[in-house]
Amino acid sequence: MLQPMTEVILTWQPDQEKTAKTALCFVVEDMVNAGSADLVLVVKWKNVGYFREDSVPSTKYQEAKEYDVRLSVVDSGITYHRRMDAVHLVWDVERGHRILWPVLLKQDPYSLPTTNAFELAGVSEEDAAKALREYTTDFTSYLNKEQEQFLKGVLIMVAAFLIIEAAGGMGKTRIEIILSLMFASVGVVTIMTAPTNTAVDRICEEYAASFPKRPQPISVLASTTYDEDELLGKVTKRRDGNAATNEDSDTVMASLIDQFKRSDTKTRSLVPDNDLLTVSIHRAKNGLVQVLGQYNDKNGNPYGETVDMAKEFKHYLELAHNPDEKPHAEWDPEDRGKYRQCLRAVQADVLANTPVVVSTTVNAGSSMIRQNAGRNFKGLIHTIDEAPRDREADTYIP
């Protein structure tokens, strides 16, 4: 009889001949007899992920005893059990569309799109291998043997998603960060999502503390809600669902002005204020960005001359801050619309030119991120941090 903590290799013959060799390795926690199955295994996942070869090493096959039984497997891992039937979504970059694609976890992995970030971005095998060597060498002190093996696995990964499970403090987030840095080195953008502002801040702090000389991420917090008509960089719709009022807009403007005053180059710390709004204000105020474009009318049609939206945005912030000018509450609709468009344009430019975006899940499917993140890079990859705690999967849907 099997003993607890025994490793079990499960193979099966599915309908599709091409997946006949699929195998997974489990660690048995308990076993029971019930229903039509000869045996019910209560297990923890040993590994979850599909590569070009079976996910179980051949040496495991040689050591294992073989049994032919009707088997039922129950996942006991409390960290992932609740998500088995959930819909996860990954970026569908294979088809050339910057949209999110729903993936059922129980779906045949071979039917999912290939999402090897190097391959999809057109990165040569030589350049991909070079990037891997650099990052496994530079970060050896941060990685144990299993983590190094996982990092190497991304060169051959063809699945649409990979689940990394480990106890707290085992370095999952650090691996995620190293992956994002490695992808950035070959022109691939990473969008990292986490369920809360605290989780987003923790990722950014890890970046700054461990890799201060590497590209730092741009964060998009839950306090930023992107609405097509009312994109102000802050919540633009009240919780009762009604459209934002001028009073709401004034509150947002007050926040913008406050950040504008505090965004002096000399007083900025190494890390964060790295949220999208603050970075946008900082770059516009200090002339670090040029965003050429036209204003749109209420129907979305461009009009007038091409202008530098960053300078326009700075102008409107200075106007609102000037006590000798009309307060923001008294601006006419045209000026209100223009400053919102300026802010949109600058934020879009920031997202289009940053190699790593760390966002709360609720914002990951926003049009601002979908349309702009990775726009000026070769490719795009999406990672989900603390996925078991995330209850916002539906917000990925565009």
XYZ file of C-alpha atoms in Angstrom:
398
model
C 0.000 0.000 0.000
C 1.219 3.532 -0.707
C 2.555 5.517 2.207
C 2.051 9.259 2.808
C 4.609 11.447 1.026
C 5.153 8.796 -1.656
C 5.813 10.227 -5.104
C 3.321 8.989 -7.680
C 3.612 9.346 -11.447
C 0.273 9.551 -13.206
C 0.034 8.784 -16.922
C -3.114 8.422 -18.991
C -4.360 7.750 -22.491
C -6.466 10.736 -23.572
C -8.599 10.973 -26.674
C -5.953 12.891 -28.571
C -3.121 10.611 -29.589
C -0.591 13.433 -29.450
C -0.957 13.765 -25.679
C -0.653 10.057 -24.932
C 2.699 10.480 -23.183
C 1.541 13.217 -20.835
C 2.638 12.577 -17.247
C 2.440 14.406 -13.944
C 4.185 13.748 -10.663
C 2.309 13.975 -7.353
C 3.146 13.606 -3.680
C 0.540 11.477 -1.913
C -0.846 12.860 1.352
C -3.645 10.348 1.862
C -5.690 7.771 -0.018
C -9.255 6.486 0.170
C -11.513 4.042 -1.676
C -14.728 5.563 -2.965
C -17.149 5.475 -5.873
C -16.228 3.890 -9.172
C -12.492 4.418 -8.771
C -10.246 1.670 -7.435
C -8.338 4.286 -5.494
C -8.652 7.979 -4.709
C -5.347 9.744 -4.171
C -5.305 12.916 -2.098
C -2.210 14.669 -3.348
C -0.121 17.789 -3.575
C 1.206 18.788 -6.968
C 4.845 17.904 -7.382
C 5.123 20.077 -10.450
C 2.671 21.670 -12.821
C 3.802 22.721 -16.252
C 4.180 21.364 -19.736
C 7.393 21.468 -21.719
C 8.521 20.000 -25.022
C 9.116 16.689 -23.268
C 7.247 14.971 -20.453
C 7.314 16.961 -17.235
C 8.543 13.878 -15.328
C 12.237 12.921 -15.773
C 12.892 9.535 -17.391
C 14.788 8.371 -14.297
C 11.541 8.552 -12.361
C 9.955 6.083 -14.774
C 12.793 3.608 -14.318
C 12.425 3.648 -10.529
C 8.615 3.446 -10.410
C 6.437 0.357 -10.054
C 3.635 0.199 -12.596
C -0.044 -0.302 -11.758
C -3.090 -0.246 -14.026
C -5.986 1.098 -11.950
C -9.076 3.275 -12.184
C -7.834 6.332 -10.372
C -9.272 9.564 -9.049
C -6.958 12.361 -7.956
C -7.924 15.110 -5.523
C -5.675 18.127 -5.019
C -5.241 18.878 -1.321
C -3.194 22.024 -1.791
C -5.248 24.709 -0.067
C -3.327 27.378 -1.923
C -4.644 26.318 -5.300
C -7.607 24.003 -4.743
C -10.143 26.822 -4.981
C -8.845 27.857 -8.386
C -9.055 24.540 -10.229
C -12.235 25.458 -12.083
C -11.514 29.170 -12.327
C -10.899 30.941 -15.586
C -7.379 32.252 -15.927
C -6.397 34.603 -18.648
C -3.123 35.093 -20.452
C -1.995 37.594 -23.015
C -2.675 36.297 -26.511
C 0.325 37.644 -28.366
C 0.598 34.700 -30.762
C -2.190 36.070 -32.916
C -0.725 39.553 -32.929
C -3.566 40.988 -30.858
C -2.944 42.822 -27.608
C -5.889 41.194 -25.858
C -6.362 38.790 -22.967
C -7.324 35.219 -23.736
C -9.386 33.051 -21.325
C -7.815 29.693 -20.482
C -9.600 26.953 -18.562
C -7.143 25.200 -16.274
C -8.650 21.793 -17.080
C -8.251 22.354 -20.806
C -5.833 20.170 -22.745
C -2.513 22.065 -22.492
C -1.574 21.134 -26.046
C -4.592 23.015 -27.372
C -3.395 26.257 -25.806
C -1.372 28.838 -27.744
C 2.385 28.738 -27.513
C 3.568 31.513 -25.220
C 7.315 31.203 -25.211
C 8.179 34.869 -24.796
C 11.522 34.624 -26.613
C 10.054 32.788 -29.584
C 7.027 35.039 -29.952
C 9.147 38.178 -29.779
C 11.419 36.892 -32.524
C 14.432 36.652 -30.209
C 17.030 34.283 -31.639
C 18.017 31.161 -29.705
C 21.519 32.589 -29.373
C 20.309 35.868 -27.828
C 17.859 34.060 -25.560
C 20.579 31.722 -24.309
C 22.897 34.695 -23.766
C 20.261 36.490 -21.677
C 19.720 33.346 -19.626
C 23.449 32.892 -18.988
C 23.772 36.509 -17.883
C 20.926 36.363 -15.413
C 21.706 32.948 -13.937
C 25.316 34.125 -13.491
C 24.518 37.565 -12.082
C 21.861 36.311 -9.696
C 23.370 32.993 -8.551
C 23.388 34.210 -4.944
C 19.639 34.759 -5.162
C 18.737 31.354 -6.596
C 18.765 27.795 -5.340
C 19.181 24.837 -7.696
C 15.449 24.370 -8.319
C 14.998 28.065 -9.077
C 17.865 27.986 -11.566
C 16.275 24.981 -13.274
C 12.979 26.795 -13.530
C 14.687 29.843 -15.025
C 16.286 27.642 -17.670
C 12.916 26.073 -18.337
C 11.545 29.278 -19.837
C 13.713 28.700 -22.909
C 11.683 25.620 -23.870
C 8.313 26.347 -22.284
C 5.443 26.063 -24.729
C 2.467 26.076 -22.359
C 0.132 29.032 -22.080
C 0.737 29.194 -18.360
C 2.898 27.710 -15.618
C 1.984 27.508 -11.956
C 4.777 27.928 -9.412
C 3.805 26.694 -5.970
C 5.987 26.956 -2.877
C 5.728 27.979 0.737
C 6.040 31.632 1.683
C 9.559 32.993 1.626
C 10.798 30.510 -0.988
C 11.484 33.172 -3.597
C 8.550 32.989 -6.027
C 8.318 36.763 -6.364
C 12.082 37.065 -6.728
C 12.040 34.545 -9.573
C 9.253 36.567 -11.164
C 11.358 39.720 -10.910
C 14.463 38.052 -12.350
C 12.370 36.736 -15.231
C 11.085 40.230 -15.952
C 14.628 41.630 -15.961
C 15.828 38.866 -18.253
C 12.963 39.444 -20.675
C 13.578 43.210 -20.566
C 17.184 42.637 -21.653
C 15.952 41.208 -24.973
C 13.129 43.673 -25.528
C 10.195 41.795 -23.993
C 7.890 43.633 -21.584
C 6.505 41.959 -18.456
C 3.169 42.898 -16.923
C 3.135 41.628 -13.346
C -0.228 41.624 -11.585
C -0.973 41.242 -7.885
C -4.282 41.329 -5.994
C -3.705 44.361 -3.752
C -1.848 47.660 -3.532
C 0.244 46.177 -0.720
C 1.319 43.275 -2.930
C 2.195 45.667 -5.767
C 4.247 47.838 -3.397
C 6.046 44.750 -2.063
C 7.122 43.751 -5.566
C 8.401 47.274 -6.275
C 10.271 47.350 -2.957
C 11.909 44.019 -3.802
C 13.037 45.479 -7.129
C 14.556 48.549 -5.517
C 16.216 46.688 -2.643
C 17.699 43.785 -4.611
C 18.256 45.243 -8.072
C 18.633 49.034 -7.710
C 20.762 49.380 -10.857
C 18.294 47.526 -13.054
C 15.260 49.073 -14.784
C 12.637 49.878 -12.165
C 8.967 49.093 -12.770
C 6.029 51.432 -13.170
C 3.218 50.588 -10.755
C -0.503 51.003 -11.394
C -2.404 50.926 -8.115
C -6.044 50.169 -7.443
C -6.699 53.846 -6.745
C -6.234 54.372 -10.476
C -9.337 53.383 -12.415
C -9.224 53.853 -16.136
C -12.538 54.832 -17.653
C -12.810 55.594 -21.357
C -14.514 58.942 -20.851
C -13.128 60.030 -17.525
C -9.452 59.021 -17.408
C -7.995 61.221 -14.683
C -5.501 58.903 -13.081
C -7.724 58.565 -10.007
C -11.142 57.103 -9.312
C -13.523 58.797 -11.710
C -16.721 56.977 -10.905
C -18.266 56.939 -7.487
C -19.080 53.684 -5.751
C -22.800 54.228 -6.335
C -22.087 53.808 -10.049
C -23.017 57.346 -11.060
C -20.782 59.306 -13.373
C -18.135 61.492 -11.821
C -19.239 65.025 -11.047
C -17.265 68.239 -11.262
C -16.761 67.957 -7.516
C -15.174 64.528 -7.972
C -13.029 65.937 -10.757
C -11.929 68.802 -8.516
C -10.749 66.315 -5.910
C -8.673 64.564 -8.542
C -7.211 67.851 -9.727
C -6.244 68.729 -6.155
C -4.366 65.442 -5.954
C -2.660 66.137 -9.273
C -1.568 69.579 -8.142
C -0.240 68.192 -4.861
C 1.840 65.591 -6.685
C 2.946 68.207 -9.202
C 4.367 70.332 -6.375
C 6.135 67.334 -4.850
C 7.619 65.975 -8.064
C 10.792 68.053 -7.913
C 13.792 66.198 -9.354
C 15.980 66.992 -6.347
C 13.572 65.561 -3.809
C 12.619 62.318 -5.560
C 13.897 59.202 -3.832
C 15.421 56.233 -5.660
C 12.187 54.289 -5.488
C 8.797 55.038 -5.797
C 6.872 57.425 -6.164
C 7.002 55.057 -9.147
C 3.252 54.923 -9.669
C 2.040 55.815 -13.144
C 0.493 59.143 -12.202
C 3.511 60.462 -10.275
C 5.989 59.358 -12.943
C 3.855 60.985 -15.642
C 3.786 64.287 -13.751
C 7.518 64.124 -12.994
C 8.471 63.511 -16.627
C 6.154 66.194 -17.988
C 7.208 68.791 -15.406
C 10.921 68.244 -15.997
C 10.755 68.010 -19.792
C 11.836 64.355 -19.821
C 9.261 63.263 -22.353
C 7.805 64.521 -25.610
C 4.421 63.212 -26.718
C 3.231 64.578 -30.043
C -0.458 64.353 -30.814
C -3.719 66.122 -31.551
C -6.704 66.843 -29.386
C -9.926 64.952 -30.099
C -13.426 66.363 -30.126
C -16.297 64.777 -28.193
C -16.807 62.306 -31.038
C -13.191 61.182 -30.920
C -12.143 62.945 -34.110
C -8.747 64.716 -34.090
C -8.657 68.440 -34.744
C -6.179 71.323 -34.682
C -2.402 71.303 -34.903
C -0.058 68.637 -33.601
C 1.169 69.645 -30.141
C 3.441 68.281 -27.417
C 0.934 66.769 -25.004
C 3.512 66.680 -22.203
C 3.970 70.462 -22.401
C 0.211 70.914 -22.595
C -0.273 68.775 -19.494
C 2.344 70.795 -17.605
C 0.624 73.988 -18.735
C -2.750 72.893 -17.369
C -1.267 71.842 -14.034
C 0.492 75.200 -13.702
C -2.738 76.937 -14.672
C -4.678 75.089 -11.980
C -1.980 75.858 -9.412
C -1.856 79.591 -10.218
C -4.008 81.550 -7.718
C -4.405 84.389 -10.242
C -6.164 82.111 -12.735
C -9.606 80.540 -12.654
C -9.836 77.600 -10.242
C -10.231 74.226 -11.859
C -13.892 74.077 -10.823
C -14.607 77.036 -13.119
C -12.841 75.717 -16.193
C -14.990 75.375 -19.287
C -15.706 71.867 -20.651
C -13.157 72.249 -23.446
C -10.268 72.925 -21.056
C -11.358 70.103 -18.759
C -11.401 67.740 -21.709
C -8.009 68.897 -22.934
C -6.205 68.383 -19.648
C -7.678 64.885 -19.374
C -6.473 64.067 -22.875
C -3.014 65.418 -22.023
C -2.821 63.198 -18.964
C -3.964 60.195 -21.002
C -1.321 60.819 -23.644
C 1.559 61.162 -21.166
C 0.530 58.083 -19.190
C 0.203 56.078 -22.406
C 3.727 57.120 -23.403
C 5.117 56.101 -20.002
C 3.525 52.652 -20.299
C 4.672 52.225 -23.896
C 8.303 52.835 -22.937
C 8.700 50.936 -19.665
C 9.984 47.323 -19.642
C 8.143 46.262 -16.470
C 4.637 47.196 -15.326
C 3.388 46.084 -11.901
C -0.367 46.437 -11.634
C -3.233 45.463 -9.410
C -5.372 42.858 -11.112
C -8.323 45.208 -11.298
C -6.372 47.423 -13.702
C -4.721 44.712 -15.812
C -7.544 44.623 -18.324
C -7.912 48.382 -18.617
C -7.747 49.852 -22.099
C -4.807 52.029 -21.034
C -2.648 49.010 -20.179
C -3.943 46.743 -22.950
C -3.342 49.289 -25.680
C -0.019 50.693 -24.505
C 2.027 48.322 -22.338
C 4.751 46.858 -24.521
C 3.707 48.929 -27.532
C 7.288 49.973 -28.309
C 8.876 46.610 -27.498
C 9.260 43.270 -29.285
C 6.904 41.254 -27.132
C 4.879 40.914 -23.970
C 4.508 38.409 -21.129
C 2.044 38.395 -18.251
C 2.693 36.998 -14.759
C 0.229 36.717 -11.865
C 1.667 37.069 -8.360
C -0.255 35.575 -5.428
C -2.855 34.161 -7.834
C -4.645 32.058 -5.168
C -5.538 35.232 -3.276
C -6.769 37.002 -6.356
C -10.520 37.337 -6.671
C -10.562 39.725 -9.613
C -10.060 37.343 -12.538
C -13.133 38.681 -14.315
C -11.556 42.125 -14.526
C -9.001 40.833 -17.026
C -11.719 40.517 -19.645
C -11.481 43.543 -21.980
